[in-house]
Tab-separated table of C-alpha atoms and ligand atoms in Angstrom:
chain	number	residue	atom	x	y	z
A	26	MET	CA	-9.290	7.978	-45.777
A	27	ASP	CA	-8.934	11.779	-45.783
A	28	LYS	CA	-5.731	13.329	-47.070
A	29	LEU	CA	-4.092	16.705	-46.649
A	30	ILE	CA	-2.504	18.569	-49.543
A	31	ILE	CA	0.002	21.220	-48.561
A	32	THR	CA	1.537	23.638	-51.042
A	33	GLY	CA	4.848	24.679	-49.571
A	34	GLY	CA	6.498	28.050	-49.522
A	35	LYS	CA	4.201	30.286	-47.475
A	36	GLN	CA	5.610	32.143	-44.494
A	37	LEU	CA	3.273	31.729	-41.511
A	38	SER	CA	2.034	34.812	-39.712
A	39	GLY	CA	-0.880	35.855	-37.529
A	40	GLU	CA	-2.626	34.700	-34.374
A	41	LEU	CA	-3.975	31.385	-33.245
A	42	ARG	CA	-5.940	30.003	-30.282
A	43	ILE	CA	-4.619	26.848	-28.684
A	44	SER	CA	-7.088	24.100	-27.744
A	45	GLY	CA	-7.322	22.120	-24.519
A	46	ALA	CA	-4.723	19.400	-23.993
A	47	LYS	CA	-5.582	15.986	-25.368
A	48	ASN	CA	-3.371	14.317	-22.794
A	49	SER	CA	-5.244	16.065	-19.974
A	50	ALA	CA	-8.699	15.589	-21.414
A	51	LEU	CA	-8.322	11.810	-21.761
A	52	PRO	CA	-7.341	11.016	-18.126
A	53	ILE	CA	-9.772	13.616	-16.771
A	54	LEU	CA	-12.702	12.141	-18.714
A	55	ALA	CA	-11.695	8.719	-17.375
A	56	GLY	CA	-11.304	10.216	-13.894
A	57	ALA	CA	-14.914	11.401	-14.028
A	58	LEU	CA	-15.827	7.706	-13.598
A	59	LEU	CA	-14.795	8.139	-9.960
A	60	SER	CA	-17.444	10.777	-9.244
A	61	GLU	CA	-20.773	9.994	-7.525
A	62	THR	CA	-22.190	13.280	-8.831
A	63	PRO	CA	-22.234	14.688	-12.380
A	64	VAL	CA	-19.172	16.723	-13.382
A	65	THR	CA	-18.651	19.086	-16.310
A	66	ILE	CA	-15.335	19.313	-18.142
A	67	GLY	CA	-14.554	22.395	-20.226
A	68	ASN	CA	-11.915	23.444	-22.777
A	69	ILE	CA	-12.227	20.030	-24.412
A	70	PRO	CA	-10.529	19.899	-27.829
A	71	HIS	CA	-12.331	18.716	-30.981
A	72	LEU	CA	-10.436	15.469	-31.515
A	73	HIS	CA	-11.118	11.965	-32.612
A	74	ASP	CA	-9.618	10.606	-29.378
A	75	ILE	CA	-12.265	12.582	-27.446
A	76	THR	CA	-15.023	11.036	-29.559
A	77	THR	CA	-13.520	7.614	-28.884
A	78	THR	CA	-13.444	8.293	-25.130
A	79	MET	CA	-17.052	9.458	-25.204
A	80	GLU	CA	-18.048	6.308	-27.054
A	81	LEU	CA	-16.119	4.223	-24.538
A	82	LEU	CA	-17.911	5.837	-21.591
A	83	GLY	CA	-21.247	5.788	-23.442
A	84	ARG	CA	-21.022	2.041	-24.043
A	85	MET	CA	-20.567	1.540	-20.299
A	86	GLY	CA	-23.926	3.286	-19.831
A	87	VAL	CA	-22.488	6.618	-18.670
A	88	GLN	CA	-24.595	9.628	-19.715
A	89	LEU	CA	-22.763	12.353	-21.584
A	90	ILE	CA	-24.152	15.722	-22.546
A	91	ILE	CA	-22.038	17.890	-24.782
A	92	ASP	CA	-22.845	21.518	-25.523
A	93	GLU	CA	-21.856	23.688	-28.462
A	94	LYS	CA	-18.842	25.028	-26.544
A	95	MET	CA	-17.478	21.493	-26.085
A	96	ASN	CA	-18.279	21.320	-22.363
A	97	ILE	CA	-19.003	17.711	-21.527
A	98	GLU	CA	-21.247	16.792	-18.594
A	99	ILE	CA	-20.625	13.273	-17.338
A	100	ASP	CA	-23.115	11.418	-15.187
A	101	THR	CA	-22.037	7.956	-14.091
A	102	SER	CA	-25.222	7.085	-12.146
A	103	THR	CA	-26.502	4.991	-15.088
A	104	ILE	CA	-23.319	2.921	-15.569
A	105	LYS	CA	-24.131	-0.719	-16.275
A	106	ASN	CA	-20.915	-2.408	-17.337
A	107	PHE	CA	-17.218	-1.982	-16.705
A	108	GLU	CA	-15.807	-2.970	-20.045
A	109	ALA	CA	-13.466	-1.296	-22.525
A	110	PRO	CA	-13.806	-3.376	-25.721
A	111	TYR	CA	-10.965	-4.160	-28.115
A	112	GLU	CA	-12.481	-2.321	-31.076
A	113	LEU	CA	-12.219	0.988	-29.185
A	114	VAL	CA	-9.047	0.376	-27.202
A	115	ARG	CA	-7.125	-0.660	-30.322
A	116	THR	CA	-7.669	2.782	-31.841
A	117	MET	CA	-6.699	4.614	-28.677
A	118	ARG	CA	-4.141	3.314	-26.210
A	119	ALA	CA	-5.206	5.820	-23.587
A	120	SER	CA	-8.410	3.778	-23.096
A	121	ILE	CA	-6.317	1.906	-20.520
A	122	LEU	CA	-7.005	4.941	-18.298
A	123	VAL	CA	-10.457	3.599	-17.395
A	124	LEU	CA	-8.864	0.615	-15.655
A	125	GLY	CA	-7.850	2.372	-12.415
A	126	PRO	CA	-11.099	4.320	-11.918
A	127	LEU	CA	-13.398	1.360	-12.715
A	128	LEU	CA	-11.534	-0.937	-10.380
A	129	ALA	CA	-11.359	1.611	-7.559
A	130	ARG	CA	-15.013	2.609	-7.657
A	131	PHE	CA	-16.832	-0.476	-8.915
A	132	GLY	CA	-14.416	-3.250	-7.943
A	133	SER	CA	-14.289	-4.694	-11.442
A	134	ALA	CA	-12.821	-3.864	-14.844
A	135	HIS	CA	-12.568	-5.728	-18.137
A	136	VAL	CA	-10.234	-3.764	-20.380
A	137	SER	CA	-8.703	-4.838	-23.669
A	138	LEU	CA	-4.929	-4.647	-23.870
A	139	PRO	CA	-4.107	-1.507	-25.845
A	140	GLY	CA	-2.992	-0.974	-29.423
A	141	GLY	CA	-2.729	2.691	-30.526
A	142	CYS	CA	0.303	4.374	-32.068
A	143	ALA	CA	2.893	2.118	-33.665
A	144	ILE	CA	5.758	3.578	-31.659
A	145	GLY	CA	7.358	0.699	-29.881
A	146	THR	CA	5.920	-2.021	-27.757
A	147	ARG	CA	4.463	0.290	-25.075
A	148	PRO	CA	3.533	-2.288	-22.443
A	149	VAL	CA	1.224	-1.687	-19.465
A	150	ASP	CA	3.061	-3.901	-16.970
A	151	ILE	CA	3.699	-1.007	-14.562
A	152	HIS	CA	-0.019	-0.160	-14.454
A	153	LEU	CA	-0.881	-3.776	-13.674
A	154	ASP	CA	1.910	-4.299	-11.099
A	155	GLY	CA	0.806	-1.198	-9.211
A	156	LEU	CA	-2.817	-2.271	-9.105
A	157	ALA	CA	-1.782	-5.764	-7.952
A	158	LYS	CA	0.255	-4.180	-5.138
A	159	MET	CA	-2.918	-2.342	-4.144
A	160	GLY	CA	-4.613	-5.724	-3.725
A	161	ALA	CA	-6.299	-6.200	-7.108
A	162	ASP	CA	-6.652	-9.652	-8.558
A	163	ILE	CA	-5.460	-9.318	-12.158
A	164	LYS	CA	-5.584	-11.827	-14.996
A	165	VAL	CA	-4.834	-11.378	-18.661
A	166	GLU	CA	-7.031	-13.605	-20.829
A	167	GLY	CA	-7.870	-13.498	-24.531
A	168	GLY	CA	-6.250	-10.086	-24.946
A	169	TYR	CA	-8.231	-8.635	-22.044
A	170	ILE	CA	-7.211	-7.476	-18.586
A	171	LEU	CA	-9.647	-8.829	-16.012
A	172	ALA	CA	-9.253	-6.958	-12.755
A	173	GLN	CA	-11.221	-7.435	-9.529
A	174	ALA	CA	-10.906	-5.961	-6.054
A	175	LYS	CA	-13.333	-5.619	-3.130
A	176	ARG	CA	-11.630	-2.400	-2.100
A	177	LEU	CA	-8.146	-1.402	-3.136
A	178	LYS	CA	-5.735	-0.711	-0.334
A	179	GLY	CA	-3.047	1.942	-0.119
A	180	ALA	CA	0.486	0.860	-1.049
A	181	ASN	CA	4.007	2.120	-1.533
A	182	LEU	CA	4.584	2.129	-5.282
A	183	VAL	CA	8.005	2.736	-6.744
A	184	MET	CA	7.651	3.148	-10.492
A	185	GLU	CA	10.328	1.172	-12.263
A	186	LYS	CA	10.163	3.571	-15.212
A	187	ILE	CA	8.551	6.978	-15.489
A	188	THR	CA	5.201	6.440	-17.139
A	189	VAL	CA	2.580	9.110	-17.717
A	190	THR	CA	-0.598	7.067	-18.063
A	191	GLY	CA	0.791	4.529	-15.563
A	192	THR	CA	1.111	7.276	-12.947
A	193	GLU	CA	-2.366	8.548	-13.842
A	194	ASN	CA	-4.024	5.132	-13.604
A	195	LEU	CA	-2.484	4.415	-10.206
A	196	LEU	CA	-3.183	7.929	-8.956
A	197	MET	CA	-6.866	7.567	-9.820
A	198	ALA	CA	-7.040	4.104	-8.280
A	199	ALA	CA	-5.406	5.351	-5.070
A	200	THR	CA	-7.946	8.134	-4.505
A	201	LEU	CA	-10.580	5.605	-3.383
A	202	ALA	CA	-8.240	3.017	-1.833
A	203	LYS	CA	-8.276	2.316	1.885
A	204	GLY	CA	-5.320	4.069	3.473
A	205	LYS	CA	-2.353	5.900	2.084
A	206	THR	CA	-0.597	5.360	-1.264
A	207	VAL	CA	2.773	6.801	-2.153
A	208	ILE	CA	3.810	6.853	-5.809
A	209	GLU	CA	7.567	7.312	-6.133
A	210	ASN	CA	9.275	8.153	-9.411
A	211	ALA	CA	5.912	9.486	-10.604
A	212	ALA	CA	5.626	11.270	-13.954
A	213	LYS	CA	5.655	15.059	-13.479
A	214	GLU	CA	4.059	15.987	-16.789
A	215	PRO	CA	1.720	18.990	-16.450
A	216	GLU	CA	-1.146	16.768	-17.594
A	217	VAL	CA	-0.593	14.469	-14.576
A	218	SER	CA	-0.788	17.543	-12.336
A	219	ASP	CA	-3.932	18.718	-14.126
A	220	LEU	CA	-5.571	15.361	-13.416
A	221	ALA	CA	-4.465	15.524	-9.764
A	222	HIS	CA	-5.972	19.014	-9.352
A	223	PHE	CA	-9.221	17.778	-10.909
A	224	LEU	CA	-9.329	14.789	-8.537
A	225	ASN	CA	-8.711	17.070	-5.547
A	226	LYS	CA	-11.622	19.276	-6.682
A	227	MET	CA	-13.762	16.107	-6.449
A	228	GLY	CA	-12.593	15.574	-2.863
A	229	ALA	CA	-9.440	13.475	-3.327
A	230	LYS	CA	-6.517	14.031	-0.983
A	231	ILE	CA	-3.407	14.235	-3.155
A	232	THR	CA	-0.238	16.073	-2.177
A	233	GLY	CA	3.128	16.404	-3.893
A	234	ILE	CA	1.468	17.466	-7.158
A	235	GLY	CA	4.092	18.416	-9.752
A	236	THR	CA	6.822	16.454	-7.956
A	237	ASP	CA	7.980	12.886	-8.465
A	238	ILE	CA	6.452	11.718	-5.183
A	239	LEU	CA	2.672	11.742	-5.075
A	240	GLU	CA	0.994	10.967	-1.752
A	241	ILE	CA	-2.641	10.017	-1.756
A	242	ASP	CA	-4.849	9.529	1.296
A	243	GLY	CA	-7.730	7.363	0.123
A	244	VAL	CA	-11.276	8.638	0.711
A	245	ASP	CA	-14.594	6.741	0.757
A	246	GLN	CA	-16.182	8.567	-2.130
A	247	LEU	CA	-15.600	11.362	-4.588
A	248	GLY	CA	-17.840	14.003	-6.130
A	249	ALA	CA	-18.526	17.696	-5.739
A	250	LYS	CA	-21.761	19.526	-6.492
A	251	ASP	CA	-21.725	21.604	-9.711
A	252	LEU	CA	-18.079	20.844	-10.431
A	253	HIS	CA	-16.908	22.464	-13.668
A	254	TYR	CA	-13.254	21.874	-14.503
A	255	ASN	CA	-11.410	23.442	-17.445
A	256	ILE	CA	-8.486	21.436	-18.719
A	257	LEU	CA	-5.131	23.046	-19.356
A	258	PRO	CA	-3.943	24.192	-22.815
A	259	ASP	CA	-2.189	21.751	-25.118
A	260	ARG	CA	1.565	22.306	-24.909
A	261	ILE	CA	2.287	19.937	-27.790
A	262	GLU	CA	-0.181	21.668	-30.087
A	263	THR	CA	1.403	24.967	-29.025
A	264	GLY	CA	4.900	23.681	-29.766
A	265	THR	CA	3.856	22.241	-33.122
A	266	TYR	CA	2.559	25.591	-34.419
A	267	LEU	CA	5.614	27.417	-33.093
A	268	VAL	CA	7.915	25.018	-34.942
A	269	ALA	CA	5.778	25.396	-38.090
A	270	ALA	CA	6.226	29.165	-37.908
A	271	ALA	CA	9.952	28.860	-37.207
A	272	MET	CA	10.464	26.560	-40.211
A	273	THR	CA	8.817	29.051	-42.546
A	274	GLY	CA	10.742	32.045	-41.189
A	275	GLY	CA	7.419	33.341	-39.869
A	276	ASN	CA	6.016	35.443	-37.078
A	277	ILE	CA	3.043	34.172	-35.058
A	278	THR	CA	1.346	34.653	-31.700
A	279	VAL	CA	-0.340	31.701	-30.011
A	280	LYS	CA	-3.011	32.534	-27.460
A	281	ASN	CA	-4.820	30.614	-24.716
A	282	THR	CA	-1.682	28.665	-23.974
A	283	ARG	CA	0.671	28.336	-20.999
A	284	PRO	CA	4.313	29.273	-21.679
A	285	SER	CA	5.445	28.060	-18.235
A	286	ILE	CA	4.964	24.409	-19.287
A	287	LEU	CA	6.958	24.785	-22.510
A	288	ASP	CA	10.369	25.818	-21.144
A	289	ALA	CA	12.414	23.073	-22.821
A	290	VAL	CA	10.731	23.626	-26.198
A	291	LEU	CA	11.033	27.423	-26.098
A	292	GLU	CA	14.718	27.153	-25.182
A	293	LYS	CA	15.348	25.029	-28.262
A	294	LEU	CA	13.392	27.401	-30.494
A	295	LYS	CA	15.538	30.282	-29.225
A	296	GLU	CA	18.620	28.209	-29.969
A	297	ALA	CA	17.259	27.793	-33.505
A	298	GLY	CA	17.235	31.579	-33.835
A	299	ALA	CA	13.660	32.495	-32.923
A	300	GLU	CA	12.867	35.622	-30.963
A	301	ILE	CA	10.373	34.593	-28.326
A	302	SER	CA	8.304	36.752	-26.020
A	303	THR	CA	5.672	35.481	-23.612
A	304	GLY	CA	2.847	36.666	-21.377
A	305	ASP	CA	0.731	34.652	-18.915
A	306	ASP	CA	-1.201	32.907	-21.660
A	307	TRP	CA	0.466	33.786	-24.956
A	308	ILE	CA	3.695	33.186	-26.853
A	309	LYS	CA	4.993	35.249	-29.752
A	310	LEU	CA	7.612	33.788	-32.066
A	311	ASP	CA	9.420	35.828	-34.686
A	312	MET	CA	12.015	34.354	-37.051
A	313	LYS	CA	12.383	37.611	-38.966
A	314	GLY	CA	12.383	35.715	-42.241
A	315	LYS	CA	15.507	33.721	-41.345
A	316	LYS	CA	16.111	30.005	-41.759
A	317	PRO	CA	16.389	28.138	-38.444
A	318	GLN	CA	19.720	26.843	-37.146
A	319	ALA	CA	19.824	23.071	-36.593
A	320	VAL	CA	19.346	22.161	-32.904
A	321	SER	CA	20.197	18.936	-31.116
A	322	VAL	CA	17.553	17.614	-28.733
A	323	ARG	CA	17.319	14.670	-26.393
A	324	THR	CA	13.868	13.539	-25.344
A	325	ALA	CA	13.155	12.584	-21.740
A	326	PRO	CA	10.276	12.842	-19.263
A	327	TYR	CA	9.071	16.306	-18.184
A	328	PRO	CA	10.512	18.852	-17.527
A	329	ALA	CA	13.040	17.757	-20.195
A	330	PHE	CA	12.323	17.941	-23.919
A	331	PRO	CA	9.081	16.038	-24.754
A	332	THR	CA	9.126	13.018	-27.040
A	333	ASP	CA	5.853	14.331	-28.477
A	334	MET	CA	7.832	17.256	-30.000
A	335	GLN	CA	10.639	15.132	-31.407
A	336	ALA	CA	9.250	14.563	-34.915
A	337	GLN	CA	8.462	18.266	-35.378
A	338	PHE	CA	12.048	19.252	-34.483
A	339	THR	CA	13.332	16.573	-36.853
A	340	ALA	CA	11.316	18.258	-39.613
A	341	MET	CA	12.765	21.641	-38.675
A	342	ASN	CA	16.321	20.294	-38.686
A	343	ALA	CA	15.712	18.799	-42.127
A	344	ILE	CA	15.744	22.315	-43.623
A	345	ALA	CA	17.867	24.099	-41.008
A	346	GLU	CA	21.392	25.517	-41.304
A	347	GLY	CA	23.928	22.994	-40.037
A	348	VAL	CA	23.953	19.532	-38.503
A	349	ALA	CA	22.204	18.346	-35.341
A	350	VAL	CA	21.403	15.099	-33.569
A	351	ILE	CA	17.961	14.151	-32.309
A	352	THR	CA	18.116	11.522	-29.569
A	353	GLU	CA	14.972	9.633	-28.618
A	354	THR	CA	15.140	8.046	-25.167
A	355	VAL	CA	11.457	7.542	-24.311
A	356	PHE	CA	10.175	5.291	-27.096
A	357	GLU	CA	12.018	2.830	-29.296
A	358	ASN	CA	10.979	2.964	-32.931
A	359	ARG	CA	9.762	6.557	-32.925
A	360	PHE	CA	11.543	7.616	-36.095
A	361	MET	CA	9.098	6.416	-38.694
A	362	HIS	CA	8.696	9.954	-40.016
A	363	VAL	CA	12.394	9.955	-41.011
A	364	GLN	CA	11.924	7.577	-43.936
A	365	GLU	CA	9.110	9.703	-45.266
A	366	MET	CA	11.196	12.875	-44.883
A	367	GLN	CA	14.042	11.169	-46.753
A	368	ARG	CA	11.603	10.651	-49.622
A	369	MET	CA	11.157	14.432	-49.622
A	370	GLY	CA	14.924	14.898	-49.958
A	371	ALA	CA	15.907	15.221	-46.283
A	372	ASP	CA	19.437	14.177	-45.339
A	373	ILE	CA	18.818	12.281	-42.104
A	374	GLN	CA	20.698	9.155	-41.007
A	375	LEU	CA	19.399	6.875	-38.279
A	376	GLU	CA	21.865	5.305	-35.858
A	377	SER	CA	20.049	3.366	-33.152
A	378	HIS	CA	18.123	5.969	-31.183
A	379	ASN	CA	19.797	8.959	-32.851
A	380	ALA	CA	18.770	10.802	-35.989
A	381	ILE	CA	21.631	12.760	-37.489
A	382	CYS	CA	20.120	15.606	-39.453
A	383	LYS	CA	22.023	17.630	-42.030
A	384	GLY	CA	19.917	20.527	-43.143
A	385	VAL	CA	19.230	20.722	-46.886
A	386	GLU	CA	18.461	23.827	-48.915
A	387	LYS	CA	14.959	22.683	-49.827
A	388	LEU	CA	12.645	19.715	-49.461
A	389	ALA	CA	10.731	18.462	-52.467
A	390	ALA	CA	7.037	17.592	-52.243
A	391	ALA	CA	6.129	13.908	-52.334
A	392	PRO	CA	3.194	11.736	-51.368
A	393	VAL	CA	3.896	10.661	-47.779
A	394	MET	CA	2.114	8.522	-45.260
A	395	ALA	CA	1.617	9.188	-41.609
A	396	THR	CA	2.287	6.365	-39.187
A	397	ASP	CA	1.544	7.911	-35.817
A	398	LEU	CA	0.137	11.085	-34.409
A	399	ARG	CA	3.198	13.296	-34.006
A	400	ALA	CA	4.917	11.796	-37.061
A	401	SER	CA	1.922	12.858	-39.134
A	402	ALA	CA	2.174	16.397	-37.836
A	403	SER	CA	5.861	16.523	-38.698
A	404	LEU	CA	5.101	15.550	-42.296
A	405	VAL	CA	2.604	18.385	-42.550
A	406	LEU	CA	5.338	20.721	-41.284
A	407	ALA	CA	7.762	19.344	-43.858
A	408	GLY	CA	5.101	19.998	-46.503
A	409	LEU	CA	4.933	23.658	-45.462
A	410	VAL	CA	8.526	24.177	-46.615
A	411	ALA	CA	8.668	21.737	-49.532
A	412	GLU	CA	8.599	22.800	-53.145
A	413	GLY	CA	5.324	21.672	-54.682
A	414	ASP	CA	2.254	19.866	-53.349
A	415	THR	CA	2.845	17.386	-50.547
A	416	MET	CA	0.063	14.868	-50.019
A	417	VAL	CA	-0.105	13.449	-46.496
A	418	ASP	CA	-2.125	10.249	-46.391
A	419	ARG	CA	-3.670	8.438	-43.409
A	420	ILE	CA	-4.337	11.643	-41.572
A	421	TYR	CA	-6.736	9.955	-39.174
A	422	HIS	CA	-3.685	9.920	-36.899
A	423	ILE	CA	-3.585	13.736	-37.015
A	424	ASP	CA	-7.313	13.992	-36.336
A	425	ARG	CA	-6.776	11.939	-33.182
A	426	GLY	CA	-4.684	14.700	-31.651
A	427	TYR	CA	-4.851	18.017	-33.550
A	428	ASP	CA	-7.954	20.169	-33.399
A	429	HIS	CA	-8.786	21.415	-36.960
A	430	ILE	CA	-5.134	21.471	-38.050
A	431	GLU	CA	-5.822	22.562	-41.615
A	432	GLU	CA	-8.074	25.431	-40.508
A	433	LYS	CA	-5.555	26.631	-37.952
A	434	LEU	CA	-2.645	26.489	-40.401
A	435	ALA	CA	-4.744	28.174	-43.102
A	436	GLN	CA	-5.523	30.936	-40.617
A	437	LEU	CA	-1.767	31.532	-40.415
A	438	GLY	CA	-1.523	31.761	-44.193
A	439	ALA	CA	-0.559	28.189	-45.087
A	440	LYS	CA	-1.888	26.745	-48.316
A	441	ILE	CA	-3.449	23.520	-47.115
A	442	ARG	CA	-6.610	21.632	-47.929
A	443	ARG	CA	-8.284	18.408	-46.916
A	444	ILE	CA	-9.386	15.941	-49.533
A	445	PRO	CA	-12.200	13.916	-48.027
A	446	ASN	CA	-12.224	10.278	-48.866
B	504	UD1	C1	1.917	9.367	-22.647
B	504	UD1	C2	1.299	10.321	-23.613
B	504	UD1	C3	2.091	10.328	-24.910
B	504	UD1	C4	3.556	10.614	-24.641
B	504	UD1	C5	4.121	9.702	-23.560
B	504	UD1	C6	5.512	10.081	-23.118
B	504	UD1	C7	-1.046	10.289	-22.992
B	504	UD1	C8	-2.428	9.871	-23.339
B	504	UD1	N1	-0.073	9.903	-23.858
B	504	UD1	O1	1.860	8.058	-23.203
B	504	UD1	O2	1.540	11.343	-25.753
B	504	UD1	O3	4.318	10.401	-25.805
B	504	UD1	O4	3.265	9.743	-22.391
B	504	UD1	O5	5.534	11.389	-22.699
B	504	UD1	O6	-0.820	10.963	-22.012
B	504	UD1	N2	6.345	1.746	-20.161
B	504	UD1	C9	6.623	0.477	-19.675
B	504	UD1	N3	5.665	-0.150	-18.930
B	504	UD1	C10	4.459	0.447	-18.636
B	504	UD1	C11	4.215	1.724	-19.113
B	504	UD1	C12	5.169	2.372	-19.881
B	504	UD1	O7	7.676	-0.082	-19.931
B	504	UD1	O8	3.641	-0.188	-17.946
B	504	UD1	C13	7.372	2.432	-20.973
B	504	UD1	C14	6.906	2.735	-22.403
B	504	UD1	O9	7.100	1.642	-23.263
B	504	UD1	C15	7.802	3.919	-22.764
B	504	UD1	C16	7.939	4.650	-21.431
B	504	UD1	O10	7.583	3.715	-20.418
B	504	UD1	O11	9.062	3.490	-23.185
B	504	UD1	C17	7.075	5.876	-21.278
B	504	UD1	O12	5.760	5.586	-21.652
B	504	UD1	P1	4.512	6.252	-20.980
B	504	UD1	O13	4.892	7.493	-20.237
B	504	UD1	O14	3.727	5.226	-20.246
B	504	UD1	O15	3.641	6.695	-22.241
B	504	UD1	P2	2.079	6.791	-22.288
B	504	UD1	O16	1.569	7.078	-20.923
B	504	UD1	O17	1.531	5.639	-23.029
């Protein structure tokens, strides 16, 4: 397994281009299964989860052509099976996103129950309940979801809990259902909206995009000639590099991003003492060499502070001035980075879903192990400010969701290298 070695102590500065959003690319690639005609998706990030999705679609018989600019053309006319096997789904939970499209368009889906990040139990009951309400016959057997439906029918769906991929799965299923579907208490994450805009470009009839009530009038088929859709920039990647710069007292500009979808994160960075300026597609952060102030955050669904930025802010608080509390309300068990940070000298106490962080003067390098995607990133950030060489092991988690992290950090002046296995 590859490892990253980070020598701490460098102040980050310079410019960086942000990649396309993983959490948009995954549902949109799955959504392409709904199209009768080939579609091309652009601004796709170089990530292991994208490779996994391509393999998943490829095994179904879907034709994929990828060019050197990472545009992916998807042609579903050769599809021959509707299965998402365990060996792929277990490495990427988001594989569940093929369930709605397969069922809606082909009337059948055989999808392994997901594994993925070790951050809580993360069930898919809301996905399955919604599809059942739309008339699907659903069984769970041998670790697989077996779903059948002649044609899904529109339904009134009130989501018991806000779920991002749950909303996306049901949204995709509803586009081809007979009649109208209303999804209440829908997730409002920008990536859900990006998927909805993509589906509308294919001919879907979705209104209420960006709100918590999505209304979908089902159509008979989807597809648009020569459709090329560029996915939105990755707000979590953006936030991660901004926090990295803030922790090192640095000064960076991130480009090809979208500040309007990062309000909660930018507010907290300002509270930490960063000077922030923004344009349509760029964000500049300047710490003027100062240490950050500790900031308390509470994660919740969008537009509140994202759980996917929680670990990075925990890392920042570990070396900040003062005391702050990080409260995780979206996932149980999403503090596995804390133990590793403690091994680097961080003073963080866990009390149920709160992490009480008392900033220390310095972290000390240690070998650490990543346990999930964002936790891994937070350990890299901790390494940037630790004294000595921090070795982050099991970085396949990082490669799932960060496009060339070591190259991007090196571009900003970090001392970081990958040790291939
Ligand atoms: C998505 C994101 C992930 C992010 C998370 C929360 C993708 C590919 N992944 O994950 O990066 O951290 O949103 O913003 O977009 N739940 C249920 N039953 C269900 C579904 C979810 O109880 O059927 C619960 C989960 O256990 C969790 C909460 O709902 O406590 C939110 O999870 P959800 O929004 O579904 O996360 P994902 O869509 O898996």
